[in-house]
Amino acid sequence: MPWFPWPPPLASARAEMPARLVHTSGTIESLKSVAGRLERAFRGAGYAEISYYAIPGGFAMATRLEQFAADGTSFAAPERWSADVAPPQVFGLRTYLQALFRASPGRFRIIVLAITPRAFRENHRVRVTREEATDWVKDGFNKLPKVYDQYAYTDEYSCTALVYEFEKAAPDNPAVLKDPGLPADTHLQKSNILKGLAP
Amino acid sequence: MIGGASDQLTSMRSAKRSLAVIWFVGSGIVFLIVLGQTVGRVYGDEVEKAWAWLLPSIMPTLSLIVGVLVSDAQQSDKTPPEIDSFLVKMAVVVSIIYLLTVLGTILLQPIVRGWSTPLGFLNISHLWLAPLQGLVSAFIGALFVKQNSPQHHEPVVPEKT
């Protein structure tokens, strides 16, 4: 399995996933089983493509680049998965004038879950570009190898969400990493990932 | 709007003023819209590219018009020459069509956003604006060049013998 850049590049936001949502404390569960639960939550939130990477002590999951609204809500497909800024909805004079005279920025994100018992920090010297981050979903494995079934997910493990948020100030501008962006909790809630993990 | 001494001839001064009004009003509208888009950050950090599209589209003709108007104002010509009114009408019509096309190119941006970015649409607009601009330049240039030709000077009265 390919390695995720480690320590991870500077993210726009970071948050620990609530432990109770990832694993039931006191029970014996393999890393692969936890990965399955997380993957189901992702798929329930509309993420059809997930990539797996190896990281020290565990694994990472990366989503495909998606476009979202200013409040963090995922766009509806097909705009959600488009790398181009979604065109404004013009259905009257008011919306037309808004589209003519107001900037329509594009907001994109990639969510990476890092499951490891080890402490880590982000690499502030590395600012990933949108194009590099977009390749994460292509370069990783489509599923977690069977060997991860042999490792137990203990209470020492944690699941950290790293959100890489990119913004295009205008459709003709390059996308740049936002630092800081929306809080990671907001991303996880508005993308419905937490909803999929709720018991 | 275009005055004339007969069906065939139009006062050169009147023709120039009509064209000046058309160009200043049309360019002013387009200028204000792009200025509004600049304030609204429609082009983000690439705003200079939008102005680099607009200014060559209108400034050469505007500069020519202003230059000739100023030059005329400095001359004490009591009897302004006349010009073929057909040429003037064509210059006016082509100017209006050109300015409306420039305006339309900007106004269409929100509608064509499904397949083109604002700057992308401005860039491909050269396909239809360049030929029109060539026509405009030809007509207006011909109009003002004609002013200096002998047939538009006062008729030469033969000397008495």
Coordinates of C-alpha atoms in Angstrom, one line a residue:
Chain A
M1 CA 0.0 0.0 0.0
P2 CA 1.4 3.4 -0.9
W3 CA 2.4 5.8 1.9
F4 CA 0.6 9.0 2.5
P5 CA 2.9 12.1 2.7
W6 CA 4.0 12.0 6.3
P7 CA 3.9 14.1 8.4
P8 CA 0.9 15.2 6.6
P9 CA 1.0 18.5 4.7
L10 CA -0.4 21.6 6.3
A11 CA -4.2 21.2 6.5
S12 CA -6.8 23.9 6.5
A13 CA -8.5 22.4 9.6
R14 CA -8.0 19.4 11.9
A15 CA -10.2 17.6 14.4
E16 CA -10.3 14.4 16.3
M17 CA -13.2 12.3 15.4
P18 CA -15.4 11.5 18.4
A19 CA -14.0 8.1 19.7
R20 CA -17.4 6.7 20.3
L21 CA -18.3 7.1 16.7
V22 CA -15.3 5.3 15.4
H23 CA -15.0 2.5 17.9
T24 CA -17.0 1.1 20.8
S25 CA -14.8 1.3 23.7
G26 CA -13.9 -2.0 25.4
T27 CA -14.7 -4.1 22.4
I28 CA -12.1 -5.9 20.3
E29 CA -12.2 -4.8 16.7
S30 CA -9.6 -4.9 13.9
L31 CA -8.4 -1.9 12.0
K32 CA -10.0 -3.3 8.9
S33 CA -13.4 -3.4 10.7
V34 CA -13.0 0.2 11.7
A35 CA -12.1 1.1 8.2
G36 CA -15.2 -0.7 7.0
R37 CA -17.4 1.4 9.3
L38 CA -15.7 4.6 8.2
E39 CA -16.0 3.7 4.6
R40 CA -19.8 3.0 5.0
A41 CA -20.1 6.4 6.5
F42 CA -18.3 8.0 3.6
R43 CA -20.4 6.1 1.1
G44 CA -23.6 7.1 2.9
A45 CA -22.5 10.7 2.6
G46 CA -22.0 10.3 -1.2
Y47 CA -18.3 9.6 -1.3
A48 CA -18.1 6.8 -3.8
E49 CA -14.3 7.0 -4.2
I50 CA -12.1 6.5 -1.2
S51 CA -8.4 5.8 -1.3
Y52 CA -6.3 4.0 1.4
Y53 CA -2.7 4.9 2.3
A54 CA -0.3 3.5 4.9
I55 CA 0.8 5.8 7.6
P56 CA 3.0 5.1 10.7
G57 CA 1.1 2.8 13.0
G58 CA -2.1 2.7 10.9
F59 CA -3.7 3.9 7.7
A60 CA -5.2 7.0 6.1
M61 CA -8.3 7.4 4.0
A62 CA -8.6 10.2 1.4
T63 CA -11.8 11.4 -0.3
R64 CA -12.2 12.7 -3.8
L65 CA -12.0 16.5 -4.3
E66 CA -15.5 17.9 -3.9
Q67 CA -17.1 21.3 -4.1
F68 CA -19.1 22.7 -1.3
A69 CA -21.1 25.8 -0.3
A70 CA -19.9 28.6 1.9
D71 CA -21.5 27.0 5.0
G72 CA -19.7 23.7 4.3
T73 CA -22.7 21.8 2.8
S74 CA -21.7 19.6 -0.1
F75 CA -23.0 20.6 -3.5
A76 CA -25.3 18.3 -5.3
A77 CA -23.8 16.2 -8.1
P78 CA -22.6 16.8 -10.8
E79 CA -21.3 20.2 -9.5
R80 CA -20.1 18.5 -6.3
W81 CA -17.4 16.6 -8.2
S82 CA -16.5 19.2 -10.8
A83 CA -13.1 20.9 -10.6
D84 CA -14.6 24.0 -12.2
V85 CA -16.5 26.6 -10.2
A86 CA -20.2 25.9 -10.3
P87 CA -22.0 28.4 -12.5
P88 CA -24.4 30.8 -10.8
Q89 CA -28.1 29.9 -11.0
V90 CA -29.7 32.6 -13.1
F91 CA -33.5 32.6 -13.0
G92 CA -34.4 36.3 -12.8
L93 CA -33.2 39.8 -13.0
R94 CA -31.9 39.8 -9.4
T95 CA -29.9 36.6 -9.7
Y96 CA -28.7 37.8 -13.2
L97 CA -27.3 41.1 -11.8
Q98 CA -25.7 39.2 -8.9
A99 CA -24.0 36.9 -11.3
L100 CA -22.9 39.8 -13.5
F101 CA -21.5 42.0 -10.7
R102 CA -20.6 39.6 -7.8
A103 CA -17.7 37.2 -7.6
S104 CA -18.6 33.6 -7.5
P105 CA -15.8 31.9 -5.6
G106 CA -15.3 28.2 -5.7
R107 CA -14.7 26.2 -2.6
F108 CA -13.2 22.7 -2.7
R109 CA -12.1 20.2 -0.1
I110 CA -10.5 16.9 0.5
I111 CA -11.0 15.1 3.8
V112 CA -8.3 12.8 5.0
L113 CA -8.8 10.5 8.0
A114 CA -5.6 9.4 9.7
I115 CA -6.1 6.4 12.0
T116 CA -3.0 5.8 14.1
P117 CA -2.0 5.5 17.8
R118 CA 1.0 7.7 17.2
A119 CA 1.1 11.5 17.8
F120 CA 1.9 13.5 14.8
R121 CA 2.0 17.1 13.6
E122 CA 1.3 18.7 10.3
N123 CA 4.3 19.7 8.1
H124 CA 3.9 23.5 7.9
R125 CA 6.6 23.7 5.3
V126 CA 4.6 21.8 2.8
R127 CA 1.6 23.5 1.2
V128 CA -0.1 21.0 -1.0
T129 CA -1.7 22.3 -4.3
R130 CA -5.2 21.3 -5.3
E131 CA -3.8 19.3 -8.2
E132 CA -1.5 17.3 -5.9
A133 CA -4.3 16.7 -3.4
T134 CA -6.6 15.7 -6.3
D135 CA -4.2 12.9 -7.1
W136 CA -4.6 11.4 -3.6
V137 CA -7.7 9.6 -4.5
K138 CA -6.1 8.2 -7.6
D139 CA -2.8 7.1 -6.1
G140 CA -4.1 5.2 -3.1
F141 CA -5.5 1.7 -2.7
N142 CA -9.1 1.1 -3.4
K143 CA -9.4 -1.0 -0.2
L144 CA -7.5 -1.8 3.0
P145 CA -5.3 -4.9 2.6
K146 CA -6.3 -8.0 4.5
V147 CA -3.3 -7.7 6.7
Y148 CA -5.0 -4.9 8.7
D149 CA -7.4 -7.5 9.9
Q150 CA -4.7 -8.7 12.2
Y151 CA -4.2 -5.5 14.1
A152 CA -6.6 -4.5 16.8
Y153 CA -8.0 -1.0 17.1
T154 CA -7.3 -0.2 20.8
D155 CA -8.2 2.8 22.9
E156 CA -4.7 4.2 22.0
Y157 CA -5.8 4.7 18.5
S158 CA -7.4 8.0 17.4
C159 CA -9.0 9.0 14.2
T160 CA -7.9 12.5 13.1
A161 CA -9.7 14.4 10.3
L162 CA -7.5 16.6 8.2
V163 CA -9.4 18.9 5.9
Y164 CA -7.7 20.4 2.9
E165 CA -9.8 23.3 1.7
F166 CA -9.0 25.2 -1.5
E167 CA -10.6 28.4 -2.7
K168 CA -10.8 30.0 -6.1
A169 CA -11.5 33.7 -5.5
A170 CA -13.0 33.8 -9.0
P171 CA -13.6 31.1 -11.8
D172 CA -10.5 32.3 -13.6
N173 CA -8.2 32.3 -10.6
P174 CA -6.1 29.4 -9.3
A175 CA -7.2 27.4 -6.3
V176 CA -5.2 28.1 -3.2
L177 CA -5.1 26.2 0.1
K178 CA -7.1 28.1 2.7
D179 CA -5.4 28.4 6.1
P180 CA -7.5 28.5 8.2
G181 CA -10.7 27.4 6.5
L182 CA -14.0 26.3 8.1
P183 CA -13.6 24.4 11.3
A184 CA -13.1 20.7 10.7
D185 CA -16.2 19.8 12.8
T186 CA -18.3 21.9 10.5
H187 CA -16.9 20.1 7.4
L188 CA -17.6 16.7 9.0
Q189 CA -21.1 17.7 10.0
K190 CA -22.2 19.5 6.8
S191 CA -20.7 16.7 4.6
N192 CA -22.9 14.2 6.5
I193 CA -20.0 12.0 7.5
L194 CA -20.7 12.3 11.2
K195 CA -24.3 11.5 10.5
G196 CA -23.3 8.2 8.9
L197 CA -21.2 7.3 11.9
A198 CA -23.9 8.0 14.5
P199 CA -25.2 4.9 16.2
Chain B
M1 CA -29.6 63.1 -35.4
I2 CA -27.4 63.4 -38.4
G3 CA -28.0 66.7 -40.0
G4 CA -27.5 67.3 -43.7
A5 CA -27.7 69.9 -46.3
S6 CA -29.2 67.5 -48.9
D7 CA -30.1 63.8 -49.3
Q8 CA -26.5 63.1 -50.4
L9 CA -24.4 65.3 -48.3
T10 CA -24.1 65.6 -44.5
S11 CA -22.3 68.2 -42.5
M12 CA -19.0 66.8 -41.5
R13 CA -19.2 68.5 -38.1
S14 CA -22.6 67.0 -37.5
A15 CA -21.4 63.5 -38.5
K16 CA -18.4 63.7 -36.2
R17 CA -20.5 64.9 -33.3
S18 CA -23.1 62.1 -33.8
L19 CA -20.3 59.5 -33.8
A20 CA -18.7 61.0 -30.8
V21 CA -22.0 60.8 -28.8
I22 CA -22.5 57.2 -29.9
W23 CA -19.0 56.2 -28.9
F24 CA -18.9 58.1 -25.6
V25 CA -22.2 56.8 -24.5
G26 CA -21.6 53.2 -25.6
S27 CA -18.1 53.1 -24.2
G28 CA -19.2 54.8 -21.0
I29 CA -21.8 52.1 -20.3
V30 CA -19.4 49.3 -21.0
F31 CA -16.7 51.0 -18.9
L32 CA -19.1 51.3 -15.9
I33 CA -20.2 47.7 -16.1
V34 CA -16.6 46.4 -16.1
L35 CA -15.8 48.8 -13.3
G36 CA -18.7 47.4 -11.3
Q37 CA -17.4 43.9 -12.0
T38 CA -13.9 44.9 -10.9
V39 CA -15.3 46.2 -7.6
G40 CA -17.4 43.0 -7.2
R41 CA -14.2 41.0 -7.8
V42 CA -15.8 39.0 -10.7
Y43 CA -12.4 38.5 -12.2
G44 CA -10.7 38.0 -8.8
D45 CA -6.9 38.5 -9.1
E46 CA -7.0 38.5 -12.9
V47 CA -8.8 41.9 -13.2
E48 CA -6.0 43.4 -15.3
K49 CA -6.8 40.8 -18.0
A50 CA -10.4 42.0 -18.2
W51 CA -9.2 45.6 -18.7
A52 CA -6.6 44.4 -21.2
W53 CA -9.5 43.1 -23.2
L54 CA -11.8 46.2 -22.8
L55 CA -9.4 49.0 -23.5
P56 CA -8.0 47.9 -26.9
S57 CA -11.7 47.3 -27.9
I58 CA -12.7 50.9 -27.4
M59 CA -9.8 53.2 -26.8
P60 CA -8.3 53.4 -30.3
T61 CA -11.5 54.6 -31.9
L62 CA -12.3 56.9 -28.9
S63 CA -8.8 58.4 -29.1
L64 CA -9.2 59.0 -32.8
I65 CA -12.6 60.7 -32.3
V66 CA -11.3 62.9 -29.4
G67 CA -8.2 63.8 -31.4
V68 CA -10.2 65.0 -34.4
L69 CA -12.7 66.8 -32.3
V70 CA -10.0 68.7 -30.5
S71 CA -8.2 69.4 -33.8
D72 CA -11.4 70.8 -35.3
A73 CA -12.0 73.0 -32.3
Q74 CA -8.7 74.6 -32.8
Q75 CA -9.4 75.4 -36.5
S76 CA -11.5 78.5 -37.3
D77 CA -13.3 77.0 -40.3
K78 CA -16.5 78.9 -40.8
T79 CA -17.9 76.7 -43.4
P80 CA -17.5 73.0 -42.4
P81 CA -17.1 70.6 -45.3
E82 CA -19.8 68.1 -46.2
I83 CA -19.5 64.4 -46.7
D84 CA -21.5 61.6 -48.4
S85 CA -24.4 60.8 -46.0
F86 CA -24.3 57.2 -46.9
L87 CA -20.8 56.9 -45.5
V88 CA -21.9 58.6 -42.3
K89 CA -24.9 56.3 -41.9
M90 CA -22.8 53.3 -42.4
A91 CA -20.2 54.5 -39.9
V92 CA -23.0 55.1 -37.4
V93 CA -24.7 51.7 -38.0
V94 CA -21.4 49.8 -37.8
S95 CA -20.4 51.7 -34.6
I96 CA -23.7 50.9 -32.9
I97 CA -23.5 47.3 -33.9
Y98 CA -20.0 47.0 -32.6
L99 CA -20.7 48.7 -29.3
L100 CA -23.8 46.6 -28.8
T101 CA -21.7 43.5 -29.5
V102 CA -19.0 44.6 -26.9
L103 CA -21.8 45.2 -24.4
G104 CA -23.5 41.9 -25.2
T105 CA -20.3 40.0 -24.8
I106 CA -20.1 41.3 -21.2
L107 CA -23.8 40.9 -20.5
L108 CA -23.8 37.3 -21.7
Q109 CA -21.2 36.2 -19.2
P110 CA -23.6 35.0 -16.5
I111 CA -25.6 33.0 -19.1
V112 CA -22.6 31.3 -20.7
R113 CA -21.0 30.4 -17.4
G114 CA -22.0 26.8 -17.8
W115 CA -19.3 26.3 -20.4
S116 CA -16.9 29.3 -20.0
T117 CA -15.4 31.4 -17.3
P118 CA -15.9 35.2 -17.5
L119 CA -12.4 35.7 -18.8
G120 CA -12.5 32.7 -21.1
F121 CA -15.6 34.2 -22.8
L122 CA -13.9 37.6 -23.2
N123 CA -10.9 35.9 -24.8
I124 CA -12.9 34.0 -27.4
S125 CA -15.0 37.1 -28.2
H126 CA -12.1 38.3 -30.3
L127 CA -13.4 35.9 -32.9
W128 CA -16.5 38.1 -33.5
L129 CA -15.2 41.5 -32.3
A130 CA -12.0 41.7 -34.3
P131 CA -13.8 41.6 -37.7
L132 CA -16.3 44.2 -36.5
Q133 CA -13.6 46.4 -35.1
G134 CA -11.9 46.3 -38.4
L135 CA -15.0 47.5 -40.2
V136 CA -15.5 50.2 -37.6
S137 CA -12.0 51.4 -38.0
A138 CA -12.3 51.4 -41.8
F139 CA -15.5 53.4 -41.8
I140 CA -14.4 56.0 -39.2
G141 CA -11.0 56.2 -40.7
A142 CA -12.4 56.8 -44.1
L143 CA -14.8 59.4 -42.7
F144 CA -12.0 61.4 -41.1
V145 CA -9.5 61.0 -43.9
K146 CA -12.1 62.3 -46.4
Q147 CA -12.1 65.6 -44.5
N148 CA -8.7 66.4 -45.8
S149 CA -9.4 65.5 -49.4
P150 CA -9.7 68.4 -51.9
Q151 CA -13.4 67.7 -52.8
H152 CA -14.5 68.6 -49.3
H153 CA -12.7 72.0 -49.2
E154 CA -14.5 75.0 -50.3
P155 CA -14.9 75.2 -54.1
V156 CA -12.3 77.2 -55.8
V157 CA -13.8 80.3 -57.4
P158 CA -12.2 81.1 -60.8
E159 CA -10.4 84.4 -60.9
K160 CA -12.0 87.1 -63.0
T161 CA -10.2 87.9 -66.2

